[in-house]
Amino acid sequence: MTQEMRPPPRRSPGPGERKLDAERSRRLLIEAAKDEFAAKGFAGARVQDIADRAGVNKQLINYYFGGKEGLYCELGRQWMAQEAGFNGPDLPLDELLLLYLRHTLDDPRGTRLEAWRGLTEDPKDLPIGPREDLSNLEDRQADGELAEDLDPAAVMLMMHALTAAPIVLPNAVRRIYGLDPESPEFRERYIEGVRRIVRRLGTGAAKDAGPTAEDAGPTEA
């Protein structure tokens, strides 16, 4: 009689493997949450849909984030940390804004979610969060990069609007530009237009001193 073949015993994952699996699950849930929240808003997004999109058990949302609200707050922390890396005191204001703009055009999910919140949630129920730090704009104004008669708060709000407009007003883009808001042609034209507008906020003619080397593009050999 032949000896019955038994499968080898299942090996328990080691600590390193468990850590990698946890990091992978968290990453999948965060990306899925970005998609779901951007498409449906916080109130409309369902925990089950987020888990299904991520391909994991929905209980992991509670385990890793403490529920849907905790997952939502984690997205906010990640976006803020990412944007904090954009700002540099030596970076001209137009280039700084274009970093935000390119990031928004590349990944519009954060802007879409913010639009959902503003249009569908009671403002009294929305967490205000810390007040926007205007010190960078105030320093730029003191250095002459912004005209002295401009309100830094108004400039900040205008810059938010400039970055969000192609995402929240796609039909206006089509009517005004006659272009698809996701097309390279619109992107190139809009970025250049925003660059010139922001340069006009300064006091000196040098702020609009013509195209940069980047604007000119590659030269012929």
PDB file of C-alpha atoms in Angstrom:
ATOM      1  CA  MET A   1       0.000   0.000   0.000  1.00  0.00           C
ATOM      2  CA  THR A   2       1.375   3.361  -0.972  1.00  0.00           C
ATOM      3  CA  GLN A   3       1.736   5.993   1.674  1.00  0.00           C
ATOM      4  CA  GLU A   4      -0.962   8.667   1.461  1.00  0.00           C
ATOM      5  CA  MET A   5       0.429  11.894   0.073  1.00  0.00           C
ATOM      6  CA  ARG A   6      -0.291  14.823   2.332  1.00  0.00           C
ATOM      7  CA  PRO A   7       0.270  18.455   1.431  1.00  0.00           C
ATOM      8  CA  PRO A   8       3.102  20.103   3.333  1.00  0.00           C
ATOM      9  CA  PRO A   9       1.997  22.125   6.342  1.00  0.00           C
ATOM     10  CA  ARG A  10       1.189  25.731   5.594  1.00  0.00           C
ATOM     11  CA  ARG A  11       3.905  28.078   6.731  1.00  0.00           C
ATOM     12  CA  SER A  12       2.844  31.061   8.799  1.00  0.00           C
ATOM     13  CA  PRO A  13       4.024  34.370   7.314  1.00  0.00           C
ATOM     14  CA  GLY A  14       6.912  35.978   9.105  1.00  0.00           C
ATOM     15  CA  PRO A  15       6.784  39.486  10.616  1.00  0.00           C
ATOM     16  CA  GLY A  16       8.361  41.025   7.535  1.00  0.00           C
ATOM     17  CA  GLU A  17       5.821  39.401   5.222  1.00  0.00           C
ATOM     18  CA  ARG A  18       2.932  40.505   7.418  1.00  0.00           C
ATOM     19  CA  LYS A  19       4.255  44.059   7.385  1.00  0.00           C
ATOM     20  CA  LEU A  20       4.528  44.066   3.602  1.00  0.00           C
ATOM     21  CA  ASP A  21       1.010  42.661   3.274  1.00  0.00           C
ATOM     22  CA  ALA A  22      -0.361  45.310   5.638  1.00  0.00           C
ATOM     23  CA  GLU A  23       1.376  48.104   3.741  1.00  0.00           C
ATOM     24  CA  ARG A  24       0.025  46.763   0.464  1.00  0.00           C
ATOM     25  CA  SER A  25      -3.535  46.569   1.840  1.00  0.00           C
ATOM     26  CA  ARG A  26      -3.323  50.110   3.216  1.00  0.00           C
ATOM     27  CA  ARG A  27      -1.990  51.401  -0.097  1.00  0.00           C
ATOM     28  CA  LEU A  28      -4.758  49.671  -2.068  1.00  0.00           C
ATOM     29  CA  LEU A  29      -7.430  51.037   0.253  1.00  0.00           C
ATOM     30  CA  ILE A  30      -6.082  54.581   0.054  1.00  0.00           C
ATOM     31  CA  GLU A  31      -6.026  54.543  -3.749  1.00  0.00           C
ATOM     32  CA  ALA A  32      -9.496  53.010  -3.882  1.00  0.00           C
ATOM     33  CA  ALA A  33     -10.791  55.604  -1.430  1.00  0.00           C
ATOM     34  CA  LYS A  34      -9.405  58.425  -3.581  1.00  0.00           C
ATOM     35  CA  ASP A  35     -11.331  57.058  -6.552  1.00  0.00           C
ATOM     36  CA  GLU A  36     -14.584  56.465  -4.669  1.00  0.00           C
ATOM     37  CA  PHE A  37     -14.592  59.736  -2.724  1.00  0.00           C
ATOM     38  CA  ALA A  38     -13.742  61.725  -5.858  1.00  0.00           C
ATOM     39  CA  ALA A  39     -16.540  60.046  -7.823  1.00  0.00           C
ATOM     40  CA  LYS A  40     -19.262  60.093  -5.160  1.00  0.00           C
ATOM     41  CA  GLY A  41     -18.213  62.435  -2.374  1.00  0.00           C
ATOM     42  CA  PHE A  42     -17.703  61.419   1.238  1.00  0.00           C
ATOM     43  CA  ALA A  43     -21.391  60.823   1.946  1.00  0.00           C
ATOM     44  CA  GLY A  44     -21.997  58.841  -1.241  1.00  0.00           C
ATOM     45  CA  ALA A  45     -18.960  56.581  -1.037  1.00  0.00           C
ATOM     46  CA  ARG A  46     -19.679  53.181   0.531  1.00  0.00           C
ATOM     47  CA  VAL A  47     -17.199  51.214   2.591  1.00  0.00           C
ATOM     48  CA  GLN A  48     -18.043  48.056   0.662  1.00  0.00           C
ATOM     49  CA  ASP A  49     -17.380  49.743  -2.681  1.00  0.00           C
ATOM     50  CA  ILE A  50     -14.008  50.998  -1.459  1.00  0.00           C
ATOM     51  CA  ALA A  51     -13.074  47.530  -0.258  1.00  0.00           C
ATOM     52  CA  ASP A  52     -14.281  45.895  -3.482  1.00  0.00           C
ATOM     53  CA  ARG A  53     -12.262  48.338  -5.571  1.00  0.00           C
ATOM     54  CA  ALA A  54      -9.203  47.621  -3.428  1.00  0.00           C
ATOM     55  CA  GLY A  55      -9.819  43.864  -3.527  1.00  0.00           C
ATOM     56  CA  VAL A  56      -9.636  43.448   0.259  1.00  0.00           C
ATOM     57  CA  ASN A  57     -12.024  42.705   3.119  1.00  0.00           C
ATOM     58  CA  LYS A  58     -13.964  45.779   4.213  1.00  0.00           C
ATOM     59  CA  GLN A  59     -13.105  45.030   7.847  1.00  0.00           C
ATOM     60  CA  LEU A  60      -9.576  46.182   7.092  1.00  0.00           C
ATOM     61  CA  ILE A  61     -10.869  49.753   6.756  1.00  0.00           C
ATOM     62  CA  ASN A  62     -11.843  49.656  10.430  1.00  0.00           C
ATOM     63  CA  TYR A  63      -8.668  47.807  11.365  1.00  0.00           C
ATOM     64  CA  TYR A  64      -6.228  50.184   9.666  1.00  0.00           C
ATOM     65  CA  PHE A  65      -8.110  53.489   9.705  1.00  0.00           C
ATOM     66  CA  GLY A  66     -10.878  53.236  12.283  1.00  0.00           C
ATOM     67  CA  GLY A  67     -13.628  53.445   9.677  1.00  0.00           C
ATOM     68  CA  LYS A  68     -14.592  55.531   6.655  1.00  0.00           C
ATOM     69  CA  GLU A  69     -14.010  58.867   8.359  1.00  0.00           C
ATOM     70  CA  GLY A  70     -10.546  57.811   9.485  1.00  0.00           C
ATOM     71  CA  LEU A  71      -9.709  56.740   5.946  1.00  0.00           C
ATOM     72  CA  TYR A  72     -10.961  60.088   4.664  1.00  0.00           C
ATOM     73  CA  CYS A  73      -8.783  61.953   7.186  1.00  0.00           C
ATOM     74  CA  GLU A  74      -5.777  59.895   6.132  1.00  0.00           C
ATOM     75  CA  LEU A  75      -6.268  61.061   2.548  1.00  0.00           C
ATOM     76  CA  GLY A  76      -6.264  64.647   3.761  1.00  0.00           C
ATOM     77  CA  ARG A  77      -3.028  64.125   5.683  1.00  0.00           C
ATOM     78  CA  GLN A  78      -1.358  62.573   2.660  1.00  0.00           C
ATOM     79  CA  TRP A  79      -2.455  65.374   0.328  1.00  0.00           C
ATOM     80  CA  MET A  80      -1.240  68.027   2.761  1.00  0.00           C
ATOM     81  CA  ALA A  81       2.112  66.285   3.202  1.00  0.00           C
ATOM     82  CA  GLN A  82       2.519  66.038  -0.559  1.00  0.00           C
ATOM     83  CA  GLU A  83       1.678  69.684  -1.138  1.00  0.00           C
ATOM     84  CA  ALA A  84       3.996  70.797   1.668  1.00  0.00           C
ATOM     85  CA  GLY A  85       6.870  69.514  -0.423  1.00  0.00           C
ATOM     86  CA  PHE A  86       5.989  71.888  -3.267  1.00  0.00           C
ATOM     87  CA  ASN A  87       6.698  75.147  -1.520  1.00  0.00           C
ATOM     88  CA  GLY A  88      10.152  76.660  -1.493  1.00  0.00           C
ATOM     89  CA  PRO A  89      11.064  80.211  -0.533  1.00  0.00           C
ATOM     90  CA  ASP A  90      13.373  80.576  -3.546  1.00  0.00           C
ATOM     91  CA  LEU A  91      10.803  79.329  -6.072  1.00  0.00           C
ATOM     92  CA  PRO A  92       9.105  82.129  -8.044  1.00  0.00           C
ATOM     93  CA  LEU A  93       5.394  82.391  -7.333  1.00  0.00           C
ATOM     94  CA  ASP A  94       4.366  81.510 -10.874  1.00  0.00           C
ATOM     95  CA  GLU A  95       6.477  78.347 -10.812  1.00  0.00           C
ATOM     96  CA  LEU A  96       5.089  77.429  -7.390  1.00  0.00           C
ATOM     97  CA  LEU A  97       1.516  77.736  -8.597  1.00  0.00           C
ATOM     98  CA  LEU A  98       2.305  75.750 -11.728  1.00  0.00           C
ATOM     99  CA  LEU A  99       3.565  72.898  -9.537  1.00  0.00           C
ATOM    100  CA  TYR A 100       0.149  72.810  -7.858  1.00  0.00           C
ATOM    101  CA  LEU A 101      -1.618  73.155 -11.197  1.00  0.00           C
ATOM    102  CA  ARG A 102       0.298  70.333 -12.885  1.00  0.00           C
ATOM    103  CA  HIS A 103      -0.283  68.110  -9.854  1.00  0.00           C
ATOM    104  CA  THR A 104      -4.019  68.858  -9.994  1.00  0.00           C
ATOM    105  CA  LEU A 105      -4.226  68.169 -13.722  1.00  0.00           C
ATOM    106  CA  ASP A 106      -2.295  64.917 -13.278  1.00  0.00           C
ATOM    107  CA  ASP A 107      -4.444  63.750 -10.351  1.00  0.00           C
ATOM    108  CA  PRO A 108      -7.727  65.685 -10.057  1.00  0.00           C
ATOM    109  CA  ARG A 109      -9.243  63.445  -7.388  1.00  0.00           C
ATOM    110  CA  GLY A 110      -8.497  65.765  -4.470  1.00  0.00           C
ATOM    111  CA  THR A 111     -10.047  68.741  -6.248  1.00  0.00           C
ATOM    112  CA  ARG A 112     -13.131  66.736  -7.211  1.00  0.00           C
ATOM    113  CA  LEU A 113     -13.593  65.634  -3.618  1.00  0.00           C
ATOM    114  CA  GLU A 114     -13.286  69.225  -2.395  1.00  0.00           C
ATOM    115  CA  ALA A 115     -15.944  70.247  -4.918  1.00  0.00           C
ATOM    116  CA  TRP A 116     -18.248  67.480  -3.687  1.00  0.00           C
ATOM    117  CA  ARG A 117     -17.823  68.684  -0.128  1.00  0.00           C
ATOM    118  CA  GLY A 118     -18.516  72.293  -0.974  1.00  0.00           C
ATOM    119  CA  LEU A 119     -21.657  71.545  -2.986  1.00  0.00           C
ATOM    120  CA  THR A 120     -23.281  68.686  -1.100  1.00  0.00           C
ATOM    121  CA  GLU A 121     -22.394  69.115   2.574  1.00  0.00           C
ATOM    122  CA  ASP A 122     -23.700  71.645   5.050  1.00  0.00           C
ATOM    123  CA  PRO A 123     -20.913  74.190   5.596  1.00  0.00           C
ATOM    124  CA  LYS A 124     -21.671  74.162   9.327  1.00  0.00           C
ATOM    125  CA  ASP A 125     -20.799  70.464   9.428  1.00  0.00           C
ATOM    126  CA  LEU A 126     -17.527  70.777   7.548  1.00  0.00           C
ATOM    127  CA  PRO A 127     -14.344  70.824   9.613  1.00  0.00           C
ATOM    128  CA  ILE A 128     -12.664  74.143   8.924  1.00  0.00           C
ATOM    129  CA  GLY A 129      -9.187  72.935   9.772  1.00  0.00           C
ATOM    130  CA  PRO A 130      -6.272  75.264  10.369  1.00  0.00           C
ATOM    131  CA  ARG A 131      -6.443  78.670   8.762  1.00  0.00           C
ATOM    132  CA  GLU A 132      -4.536  78.992   5.499  1.00  0.00           C
ATOM    133  CA  ASP A 133      -0.991  80.186   6.141  1.00  0.00           C
ATOM    134  CA  LEU A 134      -0.530  83.457   4.268  1.00  0.00           C
ATOM    135  CA  SER A 135       2.968  84.159   5.584  1.00  0.00           C
ATOM    136  CA  ASN A 136       4.653  82.989   2.391  1.00  0.00           C
ATOM    137  CA  LEU A 137       2.615  85.390   0.269  1.00  0.00           C
ATOM    138  CA  GLU A 138       3.152  88.176   2.803  1.00  0.00           C
ATOM    139  CA  ASP A 139       6.911  87.612   2.619  1.00  0.00           C
ATOM    140  CA  ARG A 140       6.768  87.675  -1.177  1.00  0.00           C
ATOM    141  CA  GLN A 141       4.802  90.901  -1.004  1.00  0.00           C
ATOM    142  CA  ALA A 142       7.415  92.436   1.293  1.00  0.00           C
ATOM    143  CA  ASP A 143      10.081  91.425  -1.243  1.00  0.00           C
ATOM    144  CA  GLY A 144       8.176  93.051  -4.114  1.00  0.00           C
ATOM    145  CA  GLU A 145       7.000  89.870  -5.804  1.00  0.00           C
ATOM    146  CA  LEU A 146       3.388  90.878  -5.152  1.00  0.00           C
ATOM    147  CA  ALA A 147       2.074  94.393  -5.613  1.00  0.00           C
ATOM    148  CA  GLU A 148       1.671  96.121  -2.279  1.00  0.00           C
ATOM    149  CA  ASP A 149      -1.999  96.959  -2.895  1.00  0.00           C
ATOM    150  CA  LEU A 150      -3.011  93.281  -3.300  1.00  0.00           C
ATOM    151  CA  ASP A 151      -4.667  91.371  -0.470  1.00  0.00           C
ATOM    152  CA  PRO A 152      -2.682  88.141   0.087  1.00  0.00           C
ATOM    153  CA  ALA A 153      -5.891  86.367   1.108  1.00  0.00           C
ATOM    154  CA  ALA A 154      -7.528  87.296  -2.206  1.00  0.00           C
ATOM    155  CA  VAL A 155      -4.419  86.168  -4.096  1.00  0.00           C
ATOM    156  CA  MET A 156      -4.453  82.824  -2.276  1.00  0.00           C
ATOM    157  CA  LEU A 157      -8.140  82.258  -3.051  1.00  0.00           C
ATOM    158  CA  MET A 158      -7.567  83.217  -6.687  1.00  0.00           C
ATOM    159  CA  MET A 159      -4.737  80.684  -6.961  1.00  0.00           C
ATOM    160  CA  HIS A 160      -6.991  77.969  -5.540  1.00  0.00           C
ATOM    161  CA  ALA A 161      -9.591  78.887  -8.150  1.00  0.00           C
ATOM    162  CA  LEU A 162      -7.060  78.864 -10.996  1.00  0.00           C
ATOM    163  CA  THR A 163      -5.929  75.355 -10.163  1.00  0.00           C
ATOM    164  CA  ALA A 164      -9.445  73.996  -9.636  1.00  0.00           C
ATOM    165  CA  ALA A 165     -11.188  75.585 -12.634  1.00  0.00           C
ATOM    166  CA  PRO A 166     -10.266  72.992 -15.308  1.00  0.00           C
ATOM    167  CA  ILE A 167     -11.510  70.194 -13.028  1.00  0.00           C
ATOM    168  CA  VAL A 168     -14.748  71.679 -11.679  1.00  0.00           C
ATOM    169  CA  LEU A 169     -15.718  73.671 -14.808  1.00  0.00           C
ATOM    170  CA  PRO A 170     -14.953  71.331 -17.736  1.00  0.00           C
ATOM    171  CA  ASN A 171     -17.927  72.568 -19.768  1.00  0.00           C
ATOM    172  CA  ALA A 172     -16.755  76.155 -19.353  1.00  0.00           C
ATOM    173  CA  VAL A 173     -13.358  75.076 -20.662  1.00  0.00           C
ATOM    174  CA  ARG A 174     -14.999  73.632 -23.773  1.00  0.00           C
ATOM    175  CA  ARG A 175     -17.091  76.776 -24.356  1.00  0.00           C
ATOM    176  CA  ILE A 176     -14.261  79.235 -23.783  1.00  0.00           C
ATOM    177  CA  TYR A 177     -11.281  77.425 -25.279  1.00  0.00           C
ATOM    178  CA  GLY A 178     -13.053  75.125 -27.720  1.00  0.00           C
ATOM    179  CA  LEU A 179     -10.809  72.349 -26.409  1.00  0.00           C
ATOM    180  CA  ASP A 180     -11.172  69.155 -24.414  1.00  0.00           C
ATOM    181  CA  PRO A 181     -10.115  70.033 -20.827  1.00  0.00           C
ATOM    182  CA  GLU A 182      -8.090  66.813 -20.694  1.00  0.00           C
ATOM    183  CA  SER A 183      -6.282  67.431 -23.963  1.00  0.00           C
ATOM    184  CA  PRO A 184      -2.564  68.287 -24.142  1.00  0.00           C
ATOM    185  CA  GLU A 185      -3.469  71.353 -26.221  1.00  0.00           C
ATOM    186  CA  PHE A 186      -5.624  72.819 -23.461  1.00  0.00           C
ATOM    187  CA  ARG A 187      -3.145  71.898 -20.761  1.00  0.00           C
ATOM    188  CA  GLU A 188      -0.263  73.653 -22.530  1.00  0.00           C
ATOM    189  CA  ARG A 189      -2.283  76.776 -23.306  1.00  0.00           C
ATOM    190  CA  TYR A 190      -3.821  77.037 -19.850  1.00  0.00           C
ATOM    191  CA  ILE A 191      -0.533  76.547 -17.995  1.00  0.00           C
ATOM    192  CA  GLU A 192       1.063  79.309 -20.042  1.00  0.00           C
ATOM    193  CA  GLY A 193      -1.933  81.577 -19.471  1.00  0.00           C
ATOM    194  CA  VAL A 194      -1.798  81.034 -15.709  1.00  0.00           C
ATOM    195  CA  ARG A 195       1.943  81.669 -15.707  1.00  0.00           C
ATOM    196  CA  ARG A 196       1.453  85.075 -17.337  1.00  0.00           C
ATOM    197  CA  ILE A 197      -1.427  86.038 -15.041  1.00  0.00           C
ATOM    198  CA  VAL A 198       0.589  85.303 -11.907  1.00  0.00           C
ATOM    199  CA  ARG A 199       3.590  87.211 -13.220  1.00  0.00           C
ATOM    200  CA  ARG A 200       1.329  90.251 -13.600  1.00  0.00           C
ATOM    201  CA  LEU A 201       0.715  90.231  -9.852  1.00  0.00           C
ATOM    202  CA  GLY A 202       4.175  91.658  -9.273  1.00  0.00           C
ATOM    203  CA  THR A 203       5.239  95.267  -9.330  1.00  0.00           C
ATOM    204  CA  GLY A 204       8.163  95.130 -11.770  1.00  0.00           C
ATOM    205  CA  ALA A 205       8.258  94.652 -15.528  1.00  0.00           C
ATOM    206  CA  ALA A 206      10.742  91.831 -14.990  1.00  0.00           C
ATOM    207  CA  LYS A 207       7.887  89.690 -13.721  1.00  0.00           C
ATOM    208  CA  ASP A 208       6.615  89.425 -17.293  1.00  0.00           C
ATOM    209  CA  ALA A 209       9.930  89.579 -19.068  1.00  0.00           C
ATOM    210  CA  GLY A 210       9.068  87.236 -21.905  1.00  0.00           C
ATOM    211  CA  PRO A 211       9.253  83.479 -22.388  1.00  0.00           C
ATOM    212  CA  THR A 212      11.582  81.322 -20.361  1.00  0.00           C
ATOM    213  CA  ALA A 213      13.809  78.646 -21.806  1.00  0.00           C
ATOM    214  CA  GLU A 214      11.123  76.122 -20.877  1.00  0.00           C
ATOM    215  CA  ASP A 215       8.507  78.124 -22.786  1.00  0.00           C
ATOM    216  CA  ALA A 216      10.653  78.300 -25.912  1.00  0.00           C
ATOM    217  CA  GLY A 217      10.948  74.509 -26.179  1.00  0.00           C
ATOM    218  CA  PRO A 218      13.768  72.595 -27.846  1.00  0.00           C
ATOM    219  CA  THR A 219      15.973  74.442 -30.293  1.00  0.00           C
ATOM    220  CA  GLU A 220      16.888  73.066 -33.668  1.00  0.00           C
ATOM    221  CA  ALA A 221      20.366  71.664 -34.078  1.00  0.00           C
TER     222      ALA A 221
END
